[in-house]
CSV table of C-alpha atoms and ligand atoms in Angstrom, one decimal:
chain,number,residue,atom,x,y,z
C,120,UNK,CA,-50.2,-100.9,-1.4
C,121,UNK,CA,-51.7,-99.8,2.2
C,122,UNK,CA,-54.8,-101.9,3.2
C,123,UNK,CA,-56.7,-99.9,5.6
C,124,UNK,CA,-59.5,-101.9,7.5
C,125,UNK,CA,-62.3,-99.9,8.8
C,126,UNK,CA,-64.8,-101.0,10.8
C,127,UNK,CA,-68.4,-99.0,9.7
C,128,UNK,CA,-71.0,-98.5,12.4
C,129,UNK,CA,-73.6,-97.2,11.1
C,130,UNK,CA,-76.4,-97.7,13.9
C,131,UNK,CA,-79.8,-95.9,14.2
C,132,UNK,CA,-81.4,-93.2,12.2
C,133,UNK,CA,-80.2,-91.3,9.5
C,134,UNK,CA,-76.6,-93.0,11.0
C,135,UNK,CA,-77.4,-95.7,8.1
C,136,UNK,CA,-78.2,-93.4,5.1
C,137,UNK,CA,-75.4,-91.0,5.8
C,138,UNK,CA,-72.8,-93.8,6.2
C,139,UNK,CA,-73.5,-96.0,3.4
C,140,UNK,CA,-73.1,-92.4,1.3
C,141,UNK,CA,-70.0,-92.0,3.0
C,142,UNK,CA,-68.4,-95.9,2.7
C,143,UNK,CA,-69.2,-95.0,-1.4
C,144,UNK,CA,-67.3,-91.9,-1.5
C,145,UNK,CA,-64.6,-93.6,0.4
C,146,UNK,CA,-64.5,-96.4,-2.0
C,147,UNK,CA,-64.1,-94.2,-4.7
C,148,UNK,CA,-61.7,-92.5,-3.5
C,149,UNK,CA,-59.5,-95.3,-2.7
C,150,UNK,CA,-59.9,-96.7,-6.6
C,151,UNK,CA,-58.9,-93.6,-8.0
C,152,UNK,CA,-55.8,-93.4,-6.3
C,153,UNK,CA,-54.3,-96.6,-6.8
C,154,UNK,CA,-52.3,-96.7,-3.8
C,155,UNK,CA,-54.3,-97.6,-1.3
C,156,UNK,CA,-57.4,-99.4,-0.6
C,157,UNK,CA,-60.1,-99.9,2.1
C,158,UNK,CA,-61.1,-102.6,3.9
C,159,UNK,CA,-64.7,-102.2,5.0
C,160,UNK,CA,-66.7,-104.5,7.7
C,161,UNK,CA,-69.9,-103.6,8.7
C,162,UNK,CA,-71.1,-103.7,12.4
C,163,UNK,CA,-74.8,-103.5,12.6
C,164,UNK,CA,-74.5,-102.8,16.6
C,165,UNK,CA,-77.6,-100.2,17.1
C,166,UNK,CA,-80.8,-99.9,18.5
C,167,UNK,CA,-83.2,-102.2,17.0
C,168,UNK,CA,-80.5,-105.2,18.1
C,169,UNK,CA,-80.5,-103.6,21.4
C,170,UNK,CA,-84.5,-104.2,21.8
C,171,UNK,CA,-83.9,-107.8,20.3
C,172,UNK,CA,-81.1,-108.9,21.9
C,173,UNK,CA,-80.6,-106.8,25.2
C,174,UNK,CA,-76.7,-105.2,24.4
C,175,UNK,CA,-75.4,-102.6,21.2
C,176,UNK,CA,-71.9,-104.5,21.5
C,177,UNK,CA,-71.6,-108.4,21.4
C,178,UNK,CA,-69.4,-110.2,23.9
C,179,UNK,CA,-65.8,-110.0,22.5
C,180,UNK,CA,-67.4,-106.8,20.1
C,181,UNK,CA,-64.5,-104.1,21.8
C,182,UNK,CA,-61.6,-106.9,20.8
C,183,UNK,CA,-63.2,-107.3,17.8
C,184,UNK,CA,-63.3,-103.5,17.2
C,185,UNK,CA,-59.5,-102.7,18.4
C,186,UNK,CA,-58.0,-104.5,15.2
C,187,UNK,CA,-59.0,-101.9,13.2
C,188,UNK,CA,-57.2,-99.1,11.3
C,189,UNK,CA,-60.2,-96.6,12.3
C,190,UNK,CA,-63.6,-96.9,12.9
C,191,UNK,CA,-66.3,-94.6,10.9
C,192,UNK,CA,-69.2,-94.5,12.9
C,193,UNK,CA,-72.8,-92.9,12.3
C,194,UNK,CA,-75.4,-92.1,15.2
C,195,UNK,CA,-77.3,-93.6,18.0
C,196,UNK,CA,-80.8,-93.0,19.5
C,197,UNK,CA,-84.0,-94.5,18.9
C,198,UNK,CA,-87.4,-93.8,20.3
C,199,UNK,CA,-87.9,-96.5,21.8
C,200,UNK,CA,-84.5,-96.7,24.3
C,201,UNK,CA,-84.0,-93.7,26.4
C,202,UNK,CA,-81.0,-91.8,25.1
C,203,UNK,CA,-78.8,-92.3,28.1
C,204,UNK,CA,-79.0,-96.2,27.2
C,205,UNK,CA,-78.6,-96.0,24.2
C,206,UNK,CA,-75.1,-93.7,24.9
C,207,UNK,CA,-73.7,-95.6,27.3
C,208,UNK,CA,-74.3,-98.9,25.4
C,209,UNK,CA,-72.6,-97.7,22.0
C,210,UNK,CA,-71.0,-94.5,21.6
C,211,UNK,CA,-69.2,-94.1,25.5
C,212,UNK,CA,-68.3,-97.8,25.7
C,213,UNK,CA,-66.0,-97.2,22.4
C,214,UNK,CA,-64.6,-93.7,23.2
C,215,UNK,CA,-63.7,-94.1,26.7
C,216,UNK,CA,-62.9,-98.0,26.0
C,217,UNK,CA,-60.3,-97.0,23.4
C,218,UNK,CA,-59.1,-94.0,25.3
C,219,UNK,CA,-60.1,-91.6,22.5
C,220,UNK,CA,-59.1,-88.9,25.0
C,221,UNK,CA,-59.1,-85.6,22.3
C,222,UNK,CA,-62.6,-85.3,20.1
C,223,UNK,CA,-61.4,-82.8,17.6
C,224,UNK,CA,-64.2,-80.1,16.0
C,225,UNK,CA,-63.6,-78.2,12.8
C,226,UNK,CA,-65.9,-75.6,12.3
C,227,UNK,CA,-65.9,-73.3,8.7
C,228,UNK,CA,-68.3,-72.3,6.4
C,229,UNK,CA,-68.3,-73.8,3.2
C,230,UNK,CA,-68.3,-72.0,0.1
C,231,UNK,CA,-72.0,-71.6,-0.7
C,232,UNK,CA,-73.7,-72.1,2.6
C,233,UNK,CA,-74.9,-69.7,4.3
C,234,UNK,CA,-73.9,-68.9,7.7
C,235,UNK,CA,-77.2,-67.2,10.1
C,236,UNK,CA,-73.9,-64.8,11.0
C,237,UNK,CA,-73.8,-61.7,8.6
C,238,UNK,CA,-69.9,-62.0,9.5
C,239,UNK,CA,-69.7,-66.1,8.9
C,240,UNK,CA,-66.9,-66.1,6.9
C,241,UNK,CA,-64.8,-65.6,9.1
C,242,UNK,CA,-65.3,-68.7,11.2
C,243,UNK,CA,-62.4,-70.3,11.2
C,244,UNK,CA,-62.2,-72.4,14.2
C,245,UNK,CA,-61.6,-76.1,15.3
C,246,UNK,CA,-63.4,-76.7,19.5
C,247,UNK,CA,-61.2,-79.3,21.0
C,248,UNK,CA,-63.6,-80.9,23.6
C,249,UNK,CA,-61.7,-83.4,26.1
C,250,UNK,CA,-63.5,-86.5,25.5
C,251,UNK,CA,-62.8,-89.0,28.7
C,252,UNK,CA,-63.5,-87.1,32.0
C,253,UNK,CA,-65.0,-84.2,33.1
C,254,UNK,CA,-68.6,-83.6,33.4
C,255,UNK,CA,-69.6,-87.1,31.3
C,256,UNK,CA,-67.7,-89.1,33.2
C,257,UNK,CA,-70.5,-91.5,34.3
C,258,UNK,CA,-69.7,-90.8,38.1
C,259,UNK,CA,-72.3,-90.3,40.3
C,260,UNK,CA,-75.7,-92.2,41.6
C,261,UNK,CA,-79.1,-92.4,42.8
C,262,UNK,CA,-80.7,-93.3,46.1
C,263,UNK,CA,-84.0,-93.3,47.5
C,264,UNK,CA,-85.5,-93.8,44.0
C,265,UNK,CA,-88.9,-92.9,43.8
C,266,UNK,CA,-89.1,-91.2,47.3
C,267,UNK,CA,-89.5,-87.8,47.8
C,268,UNK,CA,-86.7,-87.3,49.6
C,269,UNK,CA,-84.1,-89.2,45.9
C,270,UNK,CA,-81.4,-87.8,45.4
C,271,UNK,CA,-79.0,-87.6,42.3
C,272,UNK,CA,-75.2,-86.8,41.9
C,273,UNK,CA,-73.5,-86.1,39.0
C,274,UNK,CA,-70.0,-85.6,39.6
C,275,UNK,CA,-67.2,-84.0,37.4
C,276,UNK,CA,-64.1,-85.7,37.3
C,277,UNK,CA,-61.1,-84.1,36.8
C,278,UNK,CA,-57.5,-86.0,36.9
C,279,UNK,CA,-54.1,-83.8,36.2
C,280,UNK,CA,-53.3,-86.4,33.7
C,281,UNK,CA,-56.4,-86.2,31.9
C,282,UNK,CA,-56.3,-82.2,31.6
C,283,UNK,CA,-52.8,-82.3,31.1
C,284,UNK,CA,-52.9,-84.1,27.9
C,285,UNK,CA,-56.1,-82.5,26.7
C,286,UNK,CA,-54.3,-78.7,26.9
C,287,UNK,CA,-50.9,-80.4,25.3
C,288,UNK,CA,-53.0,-82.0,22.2
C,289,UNK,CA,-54.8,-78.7,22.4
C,290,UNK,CA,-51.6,-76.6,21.8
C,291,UNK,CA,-49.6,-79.3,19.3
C,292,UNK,CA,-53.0,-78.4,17.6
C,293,UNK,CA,-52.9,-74.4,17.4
C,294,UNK,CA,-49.1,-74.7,16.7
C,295,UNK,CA,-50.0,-75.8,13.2
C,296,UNK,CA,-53.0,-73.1,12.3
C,297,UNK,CA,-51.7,-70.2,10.3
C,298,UNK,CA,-53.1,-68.1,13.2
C,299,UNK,CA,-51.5,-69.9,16.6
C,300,UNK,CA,-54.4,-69.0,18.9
C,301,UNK,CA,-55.5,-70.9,21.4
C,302,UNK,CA,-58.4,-70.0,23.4
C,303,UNK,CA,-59.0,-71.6,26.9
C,304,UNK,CA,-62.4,-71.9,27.9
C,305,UNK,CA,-63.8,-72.6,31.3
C,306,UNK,CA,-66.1,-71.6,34.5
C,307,UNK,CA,-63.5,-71.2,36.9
C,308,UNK,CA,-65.3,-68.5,38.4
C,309,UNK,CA,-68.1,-70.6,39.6
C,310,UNK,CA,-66.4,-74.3,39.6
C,311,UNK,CA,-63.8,-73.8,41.6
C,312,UNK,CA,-62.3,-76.8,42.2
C,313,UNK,CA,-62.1,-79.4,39.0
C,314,UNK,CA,-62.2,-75.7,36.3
C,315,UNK,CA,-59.1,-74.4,39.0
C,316,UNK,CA,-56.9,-77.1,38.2
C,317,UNK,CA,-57.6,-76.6,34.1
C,318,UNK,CA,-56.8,-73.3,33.9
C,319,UNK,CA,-53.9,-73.8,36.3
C,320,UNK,CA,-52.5,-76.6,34.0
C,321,UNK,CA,-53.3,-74.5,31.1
C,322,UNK,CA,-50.7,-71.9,32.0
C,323,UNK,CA,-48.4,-74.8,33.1
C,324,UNK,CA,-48.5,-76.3,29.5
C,325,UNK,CA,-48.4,-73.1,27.9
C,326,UNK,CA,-44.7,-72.0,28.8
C,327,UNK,CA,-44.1,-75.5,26.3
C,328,UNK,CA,-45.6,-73.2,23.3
C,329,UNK,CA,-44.2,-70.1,23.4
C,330,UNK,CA,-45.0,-69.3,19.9
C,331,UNK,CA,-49.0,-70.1,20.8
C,332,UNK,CA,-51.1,-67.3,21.4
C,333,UNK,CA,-53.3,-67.5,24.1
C,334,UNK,CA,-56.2,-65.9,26.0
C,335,UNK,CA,-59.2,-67.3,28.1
C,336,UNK,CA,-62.9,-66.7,28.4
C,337,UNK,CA,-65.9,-68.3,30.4
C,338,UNK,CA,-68.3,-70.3,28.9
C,339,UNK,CA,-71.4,-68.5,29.2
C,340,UNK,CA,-68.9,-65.3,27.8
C,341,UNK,CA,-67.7,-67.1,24.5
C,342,UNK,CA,-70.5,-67.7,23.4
C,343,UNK,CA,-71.3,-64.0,23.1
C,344,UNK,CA,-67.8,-63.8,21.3
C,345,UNK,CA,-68.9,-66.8,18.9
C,346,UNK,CA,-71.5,-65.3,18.1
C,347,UNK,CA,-70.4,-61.1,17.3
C,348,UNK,CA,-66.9,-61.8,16.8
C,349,UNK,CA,-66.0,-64.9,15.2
C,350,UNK,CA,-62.9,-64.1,13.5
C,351,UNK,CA,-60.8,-63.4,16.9
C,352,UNK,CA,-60.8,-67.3,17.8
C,353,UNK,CA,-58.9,-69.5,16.4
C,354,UNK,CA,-58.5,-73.2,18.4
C,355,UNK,CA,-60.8,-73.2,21.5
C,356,UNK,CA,-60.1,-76.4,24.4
C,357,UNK,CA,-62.9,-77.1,26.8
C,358,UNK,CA,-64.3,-80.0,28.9
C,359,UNK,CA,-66.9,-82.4,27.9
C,360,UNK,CA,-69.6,-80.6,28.5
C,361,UNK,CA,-68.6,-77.5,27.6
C,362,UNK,CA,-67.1,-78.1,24.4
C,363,UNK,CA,-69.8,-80.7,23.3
C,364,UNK,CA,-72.6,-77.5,23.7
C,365,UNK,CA,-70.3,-74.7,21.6
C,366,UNK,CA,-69.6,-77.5,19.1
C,367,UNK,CA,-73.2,-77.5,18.2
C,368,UNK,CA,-73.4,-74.3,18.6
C,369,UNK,CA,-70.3,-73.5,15.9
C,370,UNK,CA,-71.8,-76.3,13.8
C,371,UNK,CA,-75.1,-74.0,13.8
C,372,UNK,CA,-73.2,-70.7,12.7
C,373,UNK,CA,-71.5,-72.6,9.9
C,374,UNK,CA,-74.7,-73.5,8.5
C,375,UNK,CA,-76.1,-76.6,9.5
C,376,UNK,CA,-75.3,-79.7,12.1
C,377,UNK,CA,-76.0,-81.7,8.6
C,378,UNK,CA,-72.2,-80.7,7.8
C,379,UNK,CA,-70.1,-80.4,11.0
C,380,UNK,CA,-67.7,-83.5,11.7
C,381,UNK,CA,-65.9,-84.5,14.4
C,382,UNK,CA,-63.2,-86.9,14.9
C,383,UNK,CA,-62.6,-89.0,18.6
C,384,UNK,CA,-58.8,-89.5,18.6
C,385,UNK,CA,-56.4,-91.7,21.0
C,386,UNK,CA,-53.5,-89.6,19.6
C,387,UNK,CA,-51.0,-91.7,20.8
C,388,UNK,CA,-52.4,-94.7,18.6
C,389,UNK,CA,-52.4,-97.5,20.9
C,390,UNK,CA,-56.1,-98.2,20.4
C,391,UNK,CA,-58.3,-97.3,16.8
C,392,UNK,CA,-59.6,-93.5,16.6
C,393,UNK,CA,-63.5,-93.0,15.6
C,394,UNK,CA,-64.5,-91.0,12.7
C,395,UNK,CA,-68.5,-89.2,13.2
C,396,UNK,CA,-70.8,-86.7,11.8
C,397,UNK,CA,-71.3,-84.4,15.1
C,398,UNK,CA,-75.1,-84.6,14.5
C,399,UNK,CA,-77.7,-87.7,15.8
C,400,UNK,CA,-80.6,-90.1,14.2
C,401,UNK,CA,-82.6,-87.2,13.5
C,402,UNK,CA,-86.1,-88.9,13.8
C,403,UNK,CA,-87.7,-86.0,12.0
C,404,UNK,CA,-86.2,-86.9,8.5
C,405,UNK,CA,-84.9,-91.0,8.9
C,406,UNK,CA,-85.9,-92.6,5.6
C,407,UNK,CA,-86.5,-89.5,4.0
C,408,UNK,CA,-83.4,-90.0,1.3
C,409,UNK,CA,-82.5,-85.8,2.6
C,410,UNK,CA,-79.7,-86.6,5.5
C,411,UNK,CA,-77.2,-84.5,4.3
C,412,UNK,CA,-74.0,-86.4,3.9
C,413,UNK,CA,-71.7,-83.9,3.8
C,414,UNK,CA,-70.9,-84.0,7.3
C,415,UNK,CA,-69.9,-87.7,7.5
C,416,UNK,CA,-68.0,-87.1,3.9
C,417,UNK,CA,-66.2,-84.2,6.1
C,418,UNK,CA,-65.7,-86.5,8.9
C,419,UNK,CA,-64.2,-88.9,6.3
C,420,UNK,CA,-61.5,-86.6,4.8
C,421,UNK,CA,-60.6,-86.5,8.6
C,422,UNK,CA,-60.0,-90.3,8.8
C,423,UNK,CA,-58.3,-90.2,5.5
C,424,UNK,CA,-55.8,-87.9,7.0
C,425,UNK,CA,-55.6,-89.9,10.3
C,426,UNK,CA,-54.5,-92.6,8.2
C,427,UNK,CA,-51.9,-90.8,6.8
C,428,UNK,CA,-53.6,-90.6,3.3
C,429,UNK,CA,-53.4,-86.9,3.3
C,430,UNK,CA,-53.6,-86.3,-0.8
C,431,UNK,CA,-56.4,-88.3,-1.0
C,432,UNK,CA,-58.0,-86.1,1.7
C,433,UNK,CA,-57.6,-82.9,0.2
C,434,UNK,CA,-59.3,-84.6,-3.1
C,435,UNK,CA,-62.3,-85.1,-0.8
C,436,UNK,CA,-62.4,-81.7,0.9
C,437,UNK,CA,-61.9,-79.9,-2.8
C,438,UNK,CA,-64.7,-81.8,-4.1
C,439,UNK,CA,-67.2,-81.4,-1.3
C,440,UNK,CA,-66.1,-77.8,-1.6
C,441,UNK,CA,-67.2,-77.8,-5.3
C,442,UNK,CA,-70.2,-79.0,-4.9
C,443,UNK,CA,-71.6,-76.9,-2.0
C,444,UNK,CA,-70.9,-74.0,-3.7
C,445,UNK,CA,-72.6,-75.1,-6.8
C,446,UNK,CA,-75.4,-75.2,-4.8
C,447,UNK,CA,-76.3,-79.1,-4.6
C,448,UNK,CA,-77.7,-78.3,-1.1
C,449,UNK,CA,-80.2,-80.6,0.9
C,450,UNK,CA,-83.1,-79.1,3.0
C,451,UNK,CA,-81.2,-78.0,6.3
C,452,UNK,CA,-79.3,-75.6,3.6
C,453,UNK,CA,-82.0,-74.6,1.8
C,454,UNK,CA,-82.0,-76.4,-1.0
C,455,UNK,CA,-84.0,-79.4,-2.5
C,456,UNK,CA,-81.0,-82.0,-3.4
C,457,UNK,CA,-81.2,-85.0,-1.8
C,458,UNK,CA,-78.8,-87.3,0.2
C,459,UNK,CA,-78.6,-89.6,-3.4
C,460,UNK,CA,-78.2,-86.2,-5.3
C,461,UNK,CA,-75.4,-84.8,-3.0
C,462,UNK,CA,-73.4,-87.9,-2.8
C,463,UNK,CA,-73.5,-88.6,-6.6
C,464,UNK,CA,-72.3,-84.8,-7.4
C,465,UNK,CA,-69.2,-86.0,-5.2
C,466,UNK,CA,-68.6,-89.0,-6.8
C,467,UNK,CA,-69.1,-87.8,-10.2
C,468,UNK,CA,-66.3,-85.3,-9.1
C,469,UNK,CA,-64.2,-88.1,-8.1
C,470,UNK,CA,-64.3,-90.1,-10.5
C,471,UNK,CA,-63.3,-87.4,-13.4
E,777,NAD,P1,-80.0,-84.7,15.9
E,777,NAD,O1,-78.7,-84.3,15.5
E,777,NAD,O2,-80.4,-86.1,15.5
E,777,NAD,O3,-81.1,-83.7,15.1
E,777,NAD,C1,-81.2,-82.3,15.4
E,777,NAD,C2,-81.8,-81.6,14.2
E,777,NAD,O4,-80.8,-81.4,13.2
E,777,NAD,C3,-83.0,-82.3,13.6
E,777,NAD,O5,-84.0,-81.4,13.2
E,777,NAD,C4,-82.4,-83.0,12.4
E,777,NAD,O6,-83.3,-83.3,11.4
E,777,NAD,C5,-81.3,-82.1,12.0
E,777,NAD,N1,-80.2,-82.8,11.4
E,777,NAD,C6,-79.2,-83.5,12.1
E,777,NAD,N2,-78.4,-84.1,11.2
E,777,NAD,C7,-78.8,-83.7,10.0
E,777,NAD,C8,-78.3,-84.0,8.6
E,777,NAD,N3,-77.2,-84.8,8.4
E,777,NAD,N4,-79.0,-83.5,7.6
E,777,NAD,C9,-80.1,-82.7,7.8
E,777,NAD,N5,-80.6,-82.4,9.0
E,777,NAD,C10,-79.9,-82.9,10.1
E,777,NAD,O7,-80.2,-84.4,17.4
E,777,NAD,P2,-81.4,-84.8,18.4
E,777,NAD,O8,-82.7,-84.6,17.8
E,777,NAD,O9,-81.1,-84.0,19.7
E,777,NAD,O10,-81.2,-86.3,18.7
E,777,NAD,C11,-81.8,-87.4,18.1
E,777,NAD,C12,-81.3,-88.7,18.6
E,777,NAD,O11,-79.9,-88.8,18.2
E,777,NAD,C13,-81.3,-88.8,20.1
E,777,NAD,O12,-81.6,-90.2,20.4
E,777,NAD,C14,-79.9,-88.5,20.5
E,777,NAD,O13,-79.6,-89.1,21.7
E,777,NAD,C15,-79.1,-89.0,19.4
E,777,NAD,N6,-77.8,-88.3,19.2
E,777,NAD,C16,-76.7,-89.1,18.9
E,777,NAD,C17,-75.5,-88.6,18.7
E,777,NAD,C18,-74.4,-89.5,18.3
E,777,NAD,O14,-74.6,-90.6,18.1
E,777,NAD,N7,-73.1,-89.0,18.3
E,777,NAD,C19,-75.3,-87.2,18.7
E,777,NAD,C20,-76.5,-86.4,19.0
E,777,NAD,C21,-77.7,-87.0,19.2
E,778,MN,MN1,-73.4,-83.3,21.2
């Protein structure tokens, strides 16, 4: 039998309601297949340690981390530690540490949510956002703080190796969608230096995929396209910046950020990938028992298929399927259920 170990992050916010639902459903999952189990250790590196103790992650916390099979990780932000703290202290440290290079974006509607698109069904579509460089890259400064005369950089890096293997993951990606398409999205028009060199290595990778459909569009332009024609994209690749904005933005047209995942990958599997709802700590409802967890049980099928426990996936994906469209919807869908009431229609589902 496969022992995976996992290492649960939960830290601030709703982060702690949605992954507890999430470690449950996991668990049950696991039982009721017999063949493999999971290993869970919990991390309680968030904000409220931060205030206490001055860091998110312990000394020896990364080596700690990078013996894990994956890592399933809620949100971070508090009110009380500006958000660019809080950022670089937990979330960047782990993706860029573990080179988790490809952060992968499903976006659908599921059956009995409602999409603000009269034409939502036919999103389809996962936004591959390069996850190490570009605009979040942490280069840049400040001098002559305070003065009126400060000034702030923020530069974009962008290395050939970096795009190179964004654009190939990109297009081993499309290569296994029924449709093929892969959309390149930049603002070469108006960048043009670091967005240049993408969509020249685009083309470059491109004659490695023959069978891959392509086309390209600016930023600013797809979303229009997101928005009035949803059903001619397919897989979309786009920096950090770029693709972290139209991932919200898909999550929003699929009916809520309460149910769009993500996954951080290092494909090549040297270092643990990190499994996330795409949303935050969402002050506004913390404690209120109506996180929707569907998101992080989402982002779970997608580490249960990382792992190679594909079956057991699907099992996942049918029953959070079932139960949307029986209508067992929380608030940001609508409905009335609550975070307890969602997770238990799962399990109940899982454990027939
Ligand atoms: P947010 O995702 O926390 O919330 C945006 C809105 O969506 C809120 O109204 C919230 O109630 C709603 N929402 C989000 N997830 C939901 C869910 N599962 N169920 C129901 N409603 C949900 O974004 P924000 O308000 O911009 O940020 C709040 C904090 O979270 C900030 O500190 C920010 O830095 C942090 N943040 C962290 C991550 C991360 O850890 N990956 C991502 C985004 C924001
Ligand atoms: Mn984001």
């Amino acid at each position: 039998m496969n022992t995976y170990r996992i290492a649960a992050v939960p830290g601030d916010g709703i982060g702690v309601e949605v992954i507890a639902a999430g470690v449950e459903v996991l668990e049950a999952l696991a039982r009721r297949s017999g063949s493999f189990a999971l290993d869970f250790k919990h991390f309680d590196w968030n904000s409220d340690n931060f205030v206490k103790h001055g860091h998110y992650i312990p000394d020896g916390g990364l080596e700690e981390l990078k013996t894990f099979d994956s890592i399933f990780f809620g949100a971070v932000g508090a009110l009380n530690v500006p958000d660019h703290v809080s950022l670089w202290g937990l979330r960047l440290p782990i993706c860029q540490g573990f080179d988790q290079y490809a952060n992968v974006r499903p976006a659908r509607v599921l059956p009995g949510v409602k999409s603000p698109l009269h034409n939502g069904q036919d999103i389809d579509w996962v936004v591959i956002r390069e996850n190490s460089e570009g605009e979040y890259s942490g280069n840049g400064g400040r001098v002559h703080r305070g003065l009126p005369e400060e000034v702030a950089t923020e530069v974009s890096v962008f290395t050939r190796v970096g795009v190179e293997r964004i654009h190939r993951f990109a297009f081993e990606l499309a290569r296994t969608r029924p449709r093929k398409q892969l959309t390149l999205v930049t603002k070469s028009n108006a960048q043009r230096h670091g967005m240049v060199l993408w969509d020249e290595v685009f083309h470059e990778v491109a004659k490695d995929f023959p069978d891959v459909r392509i086309d390209k569009e600016l930023v600013d332009a797809v979303t229009t396209r997101m928005v009035l024609k949803p059903g001619t994209l397919d897989v979309i690749v786009a920096t950090n910046l770029h693709a972290d904005i139209l991932s919200d933005l898909a999550a929003a047209l699929s009916g809520s950020l309460g149910i769009a995942p993500t996954a951080n990958l290092n494909p090549g599997k040297q270092f643990p990938s990190m499994f996330e709802p795409i949303h935050g700590s969402a002050f506004d409802i913390t404690g209120k028992g109506v996180a929707n967890p569907i998101a992080t049980f989402w982002t779970a099928a997608m580490m249960l298929e990382h792992l190679g426990e594909v079956q057991a996936a699907r099992q996942l994906m049918s029953a959070i399927e079932a139960v949307t469209e029986a209508g067992v919807h929380t608030p940001d869908l609508g409905g009335t259920a609550t975070t307890r009431q969602v997770t238990d229609a799962v399990l109940d589902l899982l454990n027939r």
